[in-house]
N, CA, C and O atoms as a printed pandas DataFrame, in Angstrom:
     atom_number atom_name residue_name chain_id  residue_number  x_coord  y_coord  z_coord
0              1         N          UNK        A               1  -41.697 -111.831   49.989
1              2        CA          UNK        A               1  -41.952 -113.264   49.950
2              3         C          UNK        A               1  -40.919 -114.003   50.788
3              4         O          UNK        A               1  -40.076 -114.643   50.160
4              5         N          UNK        A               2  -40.867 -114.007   52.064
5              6        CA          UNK        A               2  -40.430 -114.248   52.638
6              7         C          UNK        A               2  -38.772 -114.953   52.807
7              8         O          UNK        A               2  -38.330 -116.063   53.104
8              9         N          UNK        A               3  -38.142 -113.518   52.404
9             10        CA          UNK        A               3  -36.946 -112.993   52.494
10            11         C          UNK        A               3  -35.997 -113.088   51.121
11            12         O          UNK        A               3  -34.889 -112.620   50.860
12            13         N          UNK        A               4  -37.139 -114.083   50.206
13            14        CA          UNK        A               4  -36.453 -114.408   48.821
14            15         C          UNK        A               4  -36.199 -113.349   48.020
15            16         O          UNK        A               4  -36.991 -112.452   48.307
16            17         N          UNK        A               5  -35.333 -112.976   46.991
17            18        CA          UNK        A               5  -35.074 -112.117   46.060
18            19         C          UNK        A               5  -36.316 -112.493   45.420
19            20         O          UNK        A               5  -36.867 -113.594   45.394
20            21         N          UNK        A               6  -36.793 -110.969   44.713
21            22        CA          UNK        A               6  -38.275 -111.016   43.599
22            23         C          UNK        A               6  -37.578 -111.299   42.351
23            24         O          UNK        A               6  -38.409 -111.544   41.476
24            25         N          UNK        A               7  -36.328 -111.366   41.905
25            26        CA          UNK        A               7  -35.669 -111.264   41.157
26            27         C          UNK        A               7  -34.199 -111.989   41.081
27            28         O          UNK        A               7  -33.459 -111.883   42.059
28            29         N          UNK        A               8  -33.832 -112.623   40.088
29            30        CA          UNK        A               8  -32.699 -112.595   40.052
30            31         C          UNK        A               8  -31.925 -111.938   39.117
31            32         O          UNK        A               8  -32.131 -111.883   37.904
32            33         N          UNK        A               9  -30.825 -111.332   39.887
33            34        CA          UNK        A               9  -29.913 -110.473   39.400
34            35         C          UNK        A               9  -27.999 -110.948   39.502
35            36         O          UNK        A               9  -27.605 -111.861   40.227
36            37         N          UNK        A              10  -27.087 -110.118   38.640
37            38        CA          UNK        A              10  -26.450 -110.321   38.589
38            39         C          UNK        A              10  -26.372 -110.360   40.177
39            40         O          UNK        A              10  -26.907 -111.442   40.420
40            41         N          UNK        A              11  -26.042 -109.844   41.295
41            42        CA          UNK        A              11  -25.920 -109.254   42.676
42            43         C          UNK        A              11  -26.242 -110.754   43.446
43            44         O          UNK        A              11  -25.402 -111.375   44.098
44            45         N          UNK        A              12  -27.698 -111.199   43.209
45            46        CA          UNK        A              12  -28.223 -112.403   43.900
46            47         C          UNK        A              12  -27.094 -114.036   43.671
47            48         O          UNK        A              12  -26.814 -115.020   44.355
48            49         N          UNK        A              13  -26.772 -113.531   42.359
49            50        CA          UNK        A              13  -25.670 -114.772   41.838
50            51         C          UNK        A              13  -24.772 -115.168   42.628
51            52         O          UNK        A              13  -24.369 -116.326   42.744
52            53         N          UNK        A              14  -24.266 -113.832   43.453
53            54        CA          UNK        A              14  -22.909 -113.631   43.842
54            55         C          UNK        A              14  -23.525 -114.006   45.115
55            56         O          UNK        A              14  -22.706 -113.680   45.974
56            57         N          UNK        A              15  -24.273 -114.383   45.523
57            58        CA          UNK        A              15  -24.604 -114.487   47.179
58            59         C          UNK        A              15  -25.432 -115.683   47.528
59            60         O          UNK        A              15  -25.821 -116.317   46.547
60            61         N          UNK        A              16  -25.769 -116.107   48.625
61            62        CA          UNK        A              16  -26.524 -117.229   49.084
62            63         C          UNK        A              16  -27.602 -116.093   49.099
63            64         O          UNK        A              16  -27.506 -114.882   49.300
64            65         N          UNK        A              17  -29.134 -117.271   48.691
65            66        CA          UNK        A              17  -30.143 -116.761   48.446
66            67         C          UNK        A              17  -30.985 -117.659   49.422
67            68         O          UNK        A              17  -30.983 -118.884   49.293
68            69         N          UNK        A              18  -31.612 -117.103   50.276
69            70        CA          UNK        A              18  -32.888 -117.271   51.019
70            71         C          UNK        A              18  -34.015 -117.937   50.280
71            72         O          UNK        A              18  -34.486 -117.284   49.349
72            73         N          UNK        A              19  -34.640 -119.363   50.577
73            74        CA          UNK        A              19  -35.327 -119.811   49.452
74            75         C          UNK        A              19  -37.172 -119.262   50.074
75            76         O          UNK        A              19  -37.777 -119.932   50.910
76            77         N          UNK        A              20  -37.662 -118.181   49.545
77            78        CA          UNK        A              20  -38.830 -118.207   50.107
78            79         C          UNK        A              20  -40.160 -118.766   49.045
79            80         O          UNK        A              20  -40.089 -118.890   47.822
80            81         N          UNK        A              21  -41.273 -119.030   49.865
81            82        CA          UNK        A              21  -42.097 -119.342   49.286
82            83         C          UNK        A              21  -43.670 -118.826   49.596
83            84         O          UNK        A              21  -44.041 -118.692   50.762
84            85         N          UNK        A              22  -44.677 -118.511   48.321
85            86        CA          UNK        A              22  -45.295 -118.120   49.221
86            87         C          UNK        A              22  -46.668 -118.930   48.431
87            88         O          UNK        A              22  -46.646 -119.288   47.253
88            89         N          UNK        A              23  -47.901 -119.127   49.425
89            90        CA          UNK        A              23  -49.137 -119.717   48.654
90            91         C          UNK        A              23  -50.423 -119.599   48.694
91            92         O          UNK        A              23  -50.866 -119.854   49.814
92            93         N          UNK        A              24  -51.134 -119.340   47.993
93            94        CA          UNK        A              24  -52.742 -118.497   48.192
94            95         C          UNK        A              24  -53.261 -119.370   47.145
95            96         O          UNK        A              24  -52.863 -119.542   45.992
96            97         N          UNK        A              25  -54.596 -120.077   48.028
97            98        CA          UNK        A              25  -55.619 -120.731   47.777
98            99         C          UNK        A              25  -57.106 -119.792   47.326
99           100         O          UNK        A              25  -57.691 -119.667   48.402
100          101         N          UNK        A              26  -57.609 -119.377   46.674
101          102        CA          UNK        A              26  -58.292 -118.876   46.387
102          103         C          UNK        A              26  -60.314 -119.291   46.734
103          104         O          UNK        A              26  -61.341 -118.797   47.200
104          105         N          UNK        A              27  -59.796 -120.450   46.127
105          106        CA          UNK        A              27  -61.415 -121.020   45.680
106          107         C          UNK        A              27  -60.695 -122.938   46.410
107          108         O          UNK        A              27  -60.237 -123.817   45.680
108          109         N          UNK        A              28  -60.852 -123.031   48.019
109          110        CA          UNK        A              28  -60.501 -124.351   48.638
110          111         C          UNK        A              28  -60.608 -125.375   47.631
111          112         O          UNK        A              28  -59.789 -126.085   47.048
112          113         N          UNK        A              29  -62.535 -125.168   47.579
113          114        CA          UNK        A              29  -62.692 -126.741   46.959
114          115         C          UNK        A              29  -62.434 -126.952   45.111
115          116         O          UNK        A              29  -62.814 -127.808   44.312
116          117         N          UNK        A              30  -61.791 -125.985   45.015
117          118        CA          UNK        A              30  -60.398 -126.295   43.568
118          119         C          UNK        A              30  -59.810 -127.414   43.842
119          120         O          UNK        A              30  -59.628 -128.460   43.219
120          121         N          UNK        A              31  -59.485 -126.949   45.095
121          122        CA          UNK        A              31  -58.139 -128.063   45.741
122          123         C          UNK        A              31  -58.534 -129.061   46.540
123          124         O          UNK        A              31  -57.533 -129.665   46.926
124          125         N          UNK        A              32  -59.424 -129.477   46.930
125          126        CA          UNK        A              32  -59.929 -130.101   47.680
126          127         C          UNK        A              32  -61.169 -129.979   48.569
127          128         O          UNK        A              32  -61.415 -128.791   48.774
128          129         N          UNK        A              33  -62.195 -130.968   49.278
129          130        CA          UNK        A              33  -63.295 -130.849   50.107
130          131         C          UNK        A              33  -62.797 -129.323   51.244
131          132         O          UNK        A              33  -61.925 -129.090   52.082
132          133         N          UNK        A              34  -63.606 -128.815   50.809
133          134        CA          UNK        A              34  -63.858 -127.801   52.012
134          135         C          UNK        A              34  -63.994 -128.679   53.477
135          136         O          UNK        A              34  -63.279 -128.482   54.459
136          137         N          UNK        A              35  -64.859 -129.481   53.401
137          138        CA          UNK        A              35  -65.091 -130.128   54.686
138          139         C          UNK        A              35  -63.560 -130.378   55.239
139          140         O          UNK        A              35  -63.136 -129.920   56.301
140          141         N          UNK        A              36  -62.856 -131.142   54.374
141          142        CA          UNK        A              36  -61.869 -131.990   54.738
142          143         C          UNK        A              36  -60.857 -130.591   54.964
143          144         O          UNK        A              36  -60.309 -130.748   56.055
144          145         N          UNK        A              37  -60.503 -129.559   54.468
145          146        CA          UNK        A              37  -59.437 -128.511   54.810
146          147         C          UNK        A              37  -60.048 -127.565   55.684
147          148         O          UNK        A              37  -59.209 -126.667   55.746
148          149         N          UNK        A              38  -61.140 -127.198   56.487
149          150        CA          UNK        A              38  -61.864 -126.775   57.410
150          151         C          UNK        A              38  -61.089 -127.945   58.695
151          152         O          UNK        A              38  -60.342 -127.684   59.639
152          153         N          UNK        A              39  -61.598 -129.117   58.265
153          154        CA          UNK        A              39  -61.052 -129.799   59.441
154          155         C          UNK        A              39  -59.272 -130.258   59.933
155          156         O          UNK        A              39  -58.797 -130.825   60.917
156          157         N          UNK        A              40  -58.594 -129.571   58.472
157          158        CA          UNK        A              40  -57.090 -129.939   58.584
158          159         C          UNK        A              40  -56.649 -128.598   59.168
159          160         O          UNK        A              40  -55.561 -128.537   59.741
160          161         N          UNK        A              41  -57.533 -127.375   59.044
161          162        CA          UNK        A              41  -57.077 -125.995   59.756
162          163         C          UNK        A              41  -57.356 -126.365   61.281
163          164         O          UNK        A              41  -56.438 -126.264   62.094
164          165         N          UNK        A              42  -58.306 -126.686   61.571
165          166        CA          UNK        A              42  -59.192 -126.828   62.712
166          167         C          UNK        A              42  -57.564 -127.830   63.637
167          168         O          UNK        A              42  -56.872 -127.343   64.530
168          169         N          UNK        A              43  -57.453 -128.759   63.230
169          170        CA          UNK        A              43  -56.077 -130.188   63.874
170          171         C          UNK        A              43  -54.986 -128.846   63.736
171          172         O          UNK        A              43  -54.324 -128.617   64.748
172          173         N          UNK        A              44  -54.768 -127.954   62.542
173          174        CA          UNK        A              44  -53.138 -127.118   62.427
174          175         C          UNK        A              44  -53.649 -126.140   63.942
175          176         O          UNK        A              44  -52.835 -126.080   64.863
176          177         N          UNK        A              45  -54.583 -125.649   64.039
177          178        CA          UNK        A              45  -55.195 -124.547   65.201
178          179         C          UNK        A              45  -54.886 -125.196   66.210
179          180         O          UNK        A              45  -54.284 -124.415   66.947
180          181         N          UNK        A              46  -54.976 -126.547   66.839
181          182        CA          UNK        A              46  -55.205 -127.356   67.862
182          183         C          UNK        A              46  -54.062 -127.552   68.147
183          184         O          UNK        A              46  -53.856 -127.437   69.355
184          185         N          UNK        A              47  -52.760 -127.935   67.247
185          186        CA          UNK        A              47  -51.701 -128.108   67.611
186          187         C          UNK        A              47  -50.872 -127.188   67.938
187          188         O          UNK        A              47  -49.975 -127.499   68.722
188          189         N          UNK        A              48  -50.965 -125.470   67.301
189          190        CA          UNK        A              48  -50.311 -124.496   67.747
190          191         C          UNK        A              48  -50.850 -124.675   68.821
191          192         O          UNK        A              48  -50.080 -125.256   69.586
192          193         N          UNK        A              49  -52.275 -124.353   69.472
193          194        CA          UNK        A              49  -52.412 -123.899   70.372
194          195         C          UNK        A              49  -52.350 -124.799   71.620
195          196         O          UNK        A              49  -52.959 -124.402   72.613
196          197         N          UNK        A              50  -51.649 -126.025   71.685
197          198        CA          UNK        A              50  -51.101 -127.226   72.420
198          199         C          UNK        A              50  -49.875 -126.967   72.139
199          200         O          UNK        A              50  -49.314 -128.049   72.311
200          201         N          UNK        A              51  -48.958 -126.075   71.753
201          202        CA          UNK        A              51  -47.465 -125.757   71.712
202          203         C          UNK        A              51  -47.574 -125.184   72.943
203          204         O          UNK        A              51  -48.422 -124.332   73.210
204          205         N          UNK        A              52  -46.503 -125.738   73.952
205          206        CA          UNK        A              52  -46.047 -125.256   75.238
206          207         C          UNK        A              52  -45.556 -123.800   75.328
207          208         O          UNK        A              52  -44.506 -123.516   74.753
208          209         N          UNK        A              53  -46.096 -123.049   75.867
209          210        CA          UNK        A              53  -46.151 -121.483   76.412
210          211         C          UNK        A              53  -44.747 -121.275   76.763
211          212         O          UNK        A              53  -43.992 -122.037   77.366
212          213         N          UNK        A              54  -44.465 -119.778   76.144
213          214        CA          UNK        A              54  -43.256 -119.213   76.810
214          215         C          UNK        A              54  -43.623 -118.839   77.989
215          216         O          UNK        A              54  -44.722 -118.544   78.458
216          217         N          UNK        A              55  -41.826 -118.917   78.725
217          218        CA          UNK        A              55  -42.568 -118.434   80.072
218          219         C          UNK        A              55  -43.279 -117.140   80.156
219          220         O          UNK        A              55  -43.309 -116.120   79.468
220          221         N          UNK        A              56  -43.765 -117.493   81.098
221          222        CA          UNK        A              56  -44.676 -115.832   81.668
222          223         C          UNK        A              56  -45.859 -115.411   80.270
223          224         O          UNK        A              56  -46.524 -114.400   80.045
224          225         N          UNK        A              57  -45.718 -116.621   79.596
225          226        CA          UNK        A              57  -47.304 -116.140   78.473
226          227         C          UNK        A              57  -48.459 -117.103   78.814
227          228         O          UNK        A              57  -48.159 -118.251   79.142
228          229         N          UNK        A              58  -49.724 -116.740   78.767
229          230        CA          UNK        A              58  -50.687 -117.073   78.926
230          231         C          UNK        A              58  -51.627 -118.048   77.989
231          232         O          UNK        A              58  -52.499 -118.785   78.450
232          233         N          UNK        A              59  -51.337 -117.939   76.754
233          234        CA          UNK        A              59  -51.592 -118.748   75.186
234          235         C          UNK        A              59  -50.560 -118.113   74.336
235          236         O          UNK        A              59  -49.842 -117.133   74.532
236          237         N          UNK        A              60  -50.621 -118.544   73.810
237          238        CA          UNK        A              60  -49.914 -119.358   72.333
238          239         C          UNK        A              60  -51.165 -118.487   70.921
239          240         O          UNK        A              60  -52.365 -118.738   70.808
240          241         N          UNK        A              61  -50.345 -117.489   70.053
241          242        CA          UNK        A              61  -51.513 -116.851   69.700
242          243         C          UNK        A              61  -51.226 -117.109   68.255
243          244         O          UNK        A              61  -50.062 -117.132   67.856
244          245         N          UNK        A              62  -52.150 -117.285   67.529
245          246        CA          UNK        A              62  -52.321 -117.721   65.777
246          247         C          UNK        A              62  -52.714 -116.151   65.204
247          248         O          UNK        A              62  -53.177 -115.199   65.833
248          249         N          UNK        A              63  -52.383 -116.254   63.916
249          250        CA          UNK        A              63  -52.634 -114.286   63.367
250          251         C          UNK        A              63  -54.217 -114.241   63.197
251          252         O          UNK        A              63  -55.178 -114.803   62.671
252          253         N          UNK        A              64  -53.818 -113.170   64.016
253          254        CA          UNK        A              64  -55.532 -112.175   63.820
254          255         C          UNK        A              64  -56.332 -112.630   65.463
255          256         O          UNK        A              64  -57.506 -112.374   65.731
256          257         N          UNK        A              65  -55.333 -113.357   66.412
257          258        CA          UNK        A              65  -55.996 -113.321   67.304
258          259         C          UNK        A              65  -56.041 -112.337   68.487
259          260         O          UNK        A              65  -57.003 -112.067   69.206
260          261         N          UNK        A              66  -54.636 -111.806   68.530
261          262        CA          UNK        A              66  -54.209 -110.491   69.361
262          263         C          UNK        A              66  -55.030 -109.341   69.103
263          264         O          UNK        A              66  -55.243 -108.468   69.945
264          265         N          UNK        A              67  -55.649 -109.344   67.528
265          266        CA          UNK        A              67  -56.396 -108.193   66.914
266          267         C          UNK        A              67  -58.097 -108.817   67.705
267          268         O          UNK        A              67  -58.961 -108.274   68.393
268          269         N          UNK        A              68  -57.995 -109.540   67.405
269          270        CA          UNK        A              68  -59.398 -110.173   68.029
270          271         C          UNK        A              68  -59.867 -109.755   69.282
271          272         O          UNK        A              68  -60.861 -109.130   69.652
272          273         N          UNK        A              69  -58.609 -110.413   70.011
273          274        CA          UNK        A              69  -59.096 -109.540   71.501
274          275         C          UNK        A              69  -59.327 -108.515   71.461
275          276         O          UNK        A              69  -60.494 -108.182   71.670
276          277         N          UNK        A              70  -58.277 -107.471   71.161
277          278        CA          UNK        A              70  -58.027 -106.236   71.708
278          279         C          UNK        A              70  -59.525 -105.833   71.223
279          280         O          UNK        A              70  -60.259 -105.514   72.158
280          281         N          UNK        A              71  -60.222 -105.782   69.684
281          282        CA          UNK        A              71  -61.614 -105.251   69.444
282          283         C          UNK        A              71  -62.552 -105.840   70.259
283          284         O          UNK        A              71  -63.503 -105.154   70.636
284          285         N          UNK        A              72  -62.439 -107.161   70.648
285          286        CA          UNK        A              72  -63.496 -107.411   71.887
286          287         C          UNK        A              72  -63.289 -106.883   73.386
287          288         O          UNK        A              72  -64.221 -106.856   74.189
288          289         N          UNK        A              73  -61.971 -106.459   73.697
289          290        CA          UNK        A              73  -62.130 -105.558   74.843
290          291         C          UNK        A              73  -62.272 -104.602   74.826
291          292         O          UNK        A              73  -62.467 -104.016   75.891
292          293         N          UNK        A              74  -62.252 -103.868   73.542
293          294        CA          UNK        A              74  -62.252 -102.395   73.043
294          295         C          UNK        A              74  -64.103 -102.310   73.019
295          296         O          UNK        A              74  -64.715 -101.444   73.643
296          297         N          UNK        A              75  -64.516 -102.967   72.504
297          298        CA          UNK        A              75  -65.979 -102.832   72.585
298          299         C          UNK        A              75  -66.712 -103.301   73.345
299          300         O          UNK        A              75  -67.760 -103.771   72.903
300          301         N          UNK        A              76  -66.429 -103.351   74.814
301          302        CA          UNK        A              76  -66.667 -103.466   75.782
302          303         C          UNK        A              76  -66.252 -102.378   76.544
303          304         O          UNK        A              76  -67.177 -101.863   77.171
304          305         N          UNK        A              77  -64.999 -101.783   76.716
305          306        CA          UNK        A              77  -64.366 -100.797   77.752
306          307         C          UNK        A              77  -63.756  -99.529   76.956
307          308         O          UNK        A              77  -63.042  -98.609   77.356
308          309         N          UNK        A              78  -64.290  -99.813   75.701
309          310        CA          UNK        A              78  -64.112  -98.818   74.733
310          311         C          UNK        A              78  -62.612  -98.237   74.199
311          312         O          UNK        A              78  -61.671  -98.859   74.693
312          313         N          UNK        A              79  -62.391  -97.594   73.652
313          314        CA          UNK        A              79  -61.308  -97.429   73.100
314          315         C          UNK        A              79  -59.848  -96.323   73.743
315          316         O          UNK        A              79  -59.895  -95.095   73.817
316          317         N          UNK        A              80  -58.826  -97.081   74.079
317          318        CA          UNK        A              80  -57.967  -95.715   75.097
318          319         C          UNK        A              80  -57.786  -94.348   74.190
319          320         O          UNK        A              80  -57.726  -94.291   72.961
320          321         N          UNK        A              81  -57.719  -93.324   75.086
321          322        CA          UNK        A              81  -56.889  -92.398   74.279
322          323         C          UNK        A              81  -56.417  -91.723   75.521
323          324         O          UNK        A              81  -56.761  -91.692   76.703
324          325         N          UNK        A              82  -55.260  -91.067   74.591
325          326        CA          UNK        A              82  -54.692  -90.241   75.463
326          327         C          UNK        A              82  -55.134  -89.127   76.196
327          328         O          UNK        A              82  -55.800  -88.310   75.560
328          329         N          UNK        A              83  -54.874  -88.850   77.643
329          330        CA          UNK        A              83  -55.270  -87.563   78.559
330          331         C          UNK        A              83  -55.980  -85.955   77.623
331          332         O          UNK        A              83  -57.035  -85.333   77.496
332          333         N          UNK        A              84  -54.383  -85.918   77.118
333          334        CA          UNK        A              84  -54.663  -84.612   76.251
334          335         C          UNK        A              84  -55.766  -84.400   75.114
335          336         O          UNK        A              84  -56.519  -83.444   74.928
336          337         N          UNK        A              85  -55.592  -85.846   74.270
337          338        CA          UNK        A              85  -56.824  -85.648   73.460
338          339         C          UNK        A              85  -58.230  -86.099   73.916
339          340         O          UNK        A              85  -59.233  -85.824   73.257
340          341         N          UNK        A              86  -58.269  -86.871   75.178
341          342        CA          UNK        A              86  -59.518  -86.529   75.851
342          343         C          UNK        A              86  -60.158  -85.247   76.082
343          344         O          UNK        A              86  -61.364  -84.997   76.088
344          345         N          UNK        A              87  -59.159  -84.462   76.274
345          346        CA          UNK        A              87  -59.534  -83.239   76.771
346          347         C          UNK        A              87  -59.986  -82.378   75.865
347          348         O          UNK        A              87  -61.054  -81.766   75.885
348          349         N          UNK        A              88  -58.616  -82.331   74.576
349          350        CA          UNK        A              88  -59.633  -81.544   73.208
350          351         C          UNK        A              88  -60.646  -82.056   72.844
351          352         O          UNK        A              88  -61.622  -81.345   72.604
352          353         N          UNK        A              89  -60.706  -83.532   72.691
353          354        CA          UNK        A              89  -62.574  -83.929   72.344
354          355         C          UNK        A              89  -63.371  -83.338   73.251
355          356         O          UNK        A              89  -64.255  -82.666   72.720
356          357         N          UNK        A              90  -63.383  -83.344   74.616
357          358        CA          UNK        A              90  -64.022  -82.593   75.209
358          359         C          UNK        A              90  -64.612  -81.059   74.803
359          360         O          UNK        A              90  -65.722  -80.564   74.607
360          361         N          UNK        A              91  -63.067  -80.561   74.793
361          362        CA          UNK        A              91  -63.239  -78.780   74.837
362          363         C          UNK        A              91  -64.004  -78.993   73.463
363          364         O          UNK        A              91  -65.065  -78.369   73.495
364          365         N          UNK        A              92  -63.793  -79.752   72.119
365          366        CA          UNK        A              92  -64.460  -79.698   70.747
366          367         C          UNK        A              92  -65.942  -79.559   71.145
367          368         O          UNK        A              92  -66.753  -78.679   70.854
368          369         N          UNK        A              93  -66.076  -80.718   71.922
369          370        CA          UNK        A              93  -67.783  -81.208   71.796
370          371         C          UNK        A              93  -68.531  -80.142   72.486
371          372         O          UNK        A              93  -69.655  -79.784   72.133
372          373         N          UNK        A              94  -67.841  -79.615   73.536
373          374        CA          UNK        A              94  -68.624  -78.504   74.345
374          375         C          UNK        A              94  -68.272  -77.277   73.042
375          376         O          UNK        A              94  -69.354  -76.875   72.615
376          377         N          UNK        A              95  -67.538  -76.855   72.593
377          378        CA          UNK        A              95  -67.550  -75.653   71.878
378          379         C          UNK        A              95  -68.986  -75.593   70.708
379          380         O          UNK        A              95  -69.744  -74.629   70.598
380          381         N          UNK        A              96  -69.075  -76.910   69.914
381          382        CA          UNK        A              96  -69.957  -77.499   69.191
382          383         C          UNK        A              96  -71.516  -77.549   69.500
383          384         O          UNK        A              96  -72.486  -77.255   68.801
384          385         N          UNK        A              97  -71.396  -78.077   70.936
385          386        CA          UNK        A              97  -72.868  -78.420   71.491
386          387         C          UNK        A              97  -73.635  -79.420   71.086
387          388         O          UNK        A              97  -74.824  -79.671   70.885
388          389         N          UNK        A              98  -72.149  -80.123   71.003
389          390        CA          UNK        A              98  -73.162  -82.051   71.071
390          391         C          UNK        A              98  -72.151  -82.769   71.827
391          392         O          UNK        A              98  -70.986  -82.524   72.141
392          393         N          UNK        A              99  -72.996  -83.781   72.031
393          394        CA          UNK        A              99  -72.622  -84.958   73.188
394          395         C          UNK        A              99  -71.561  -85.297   73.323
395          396         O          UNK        A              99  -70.961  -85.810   72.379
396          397         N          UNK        A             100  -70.837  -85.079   74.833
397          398        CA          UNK        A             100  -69.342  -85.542   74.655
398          399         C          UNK        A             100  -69.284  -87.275   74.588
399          400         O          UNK        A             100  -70.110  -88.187   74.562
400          401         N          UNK        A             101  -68.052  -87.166   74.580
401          402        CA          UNK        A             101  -67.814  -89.206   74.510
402          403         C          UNK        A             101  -68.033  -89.183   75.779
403          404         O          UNK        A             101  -67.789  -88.276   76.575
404          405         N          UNK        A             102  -68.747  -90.736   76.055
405          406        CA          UNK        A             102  -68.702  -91.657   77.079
406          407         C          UNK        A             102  -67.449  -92.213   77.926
407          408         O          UNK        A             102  -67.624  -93.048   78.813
């Protein structure tokens, strides 16, 4: 929980403690219009991604978007693997007598 002790202990007493916090919404419209927190994610999305670029980066990336790409270029140009285990899938599929990979 982001870096906080789960616990306090004698040990934590004796030291500066990291205040973390953490928060999970379950069911939105508990808490409020779905409409209205759809559209407050939508303004939080807009403003990361209007945060000025490090140099030499291309966007500014929010979680789960790096994963995003990579499966949309992956399922397009398919998935890398290495030389060697190209080759045992190969030697497998021919020993077997079904279709090698594409």
């Amino acid at each position: 929980m982001a870096d906080s002790p789960v616990a306090v202990t004698p040990q934590a007493l004796q030291q500066f403690i990291v205040t973390g916090h953490c928060f999970a919404a379950i069911d939105i419209k508990r808490f409020r219009p779905v409409e209205e927190f759809e559209a407050a994610m939508d303004d939080m999305l807009q403003a990361l991604n209007d945060t000025p670029r490090a140099e030499r980066q291309a966007r500014v990336y929010t979680a789960g978007e790096p994963e995003a790409d990579a499966e949309a270029h992956r399922r397009v140009h398919s998935i890398p693997l290495a030389p060697a285990l190209a080759t045992q899938l190969h030697d497998i599929a021919t020993s077997l007598g079904v279709a090698q990979l594409a």
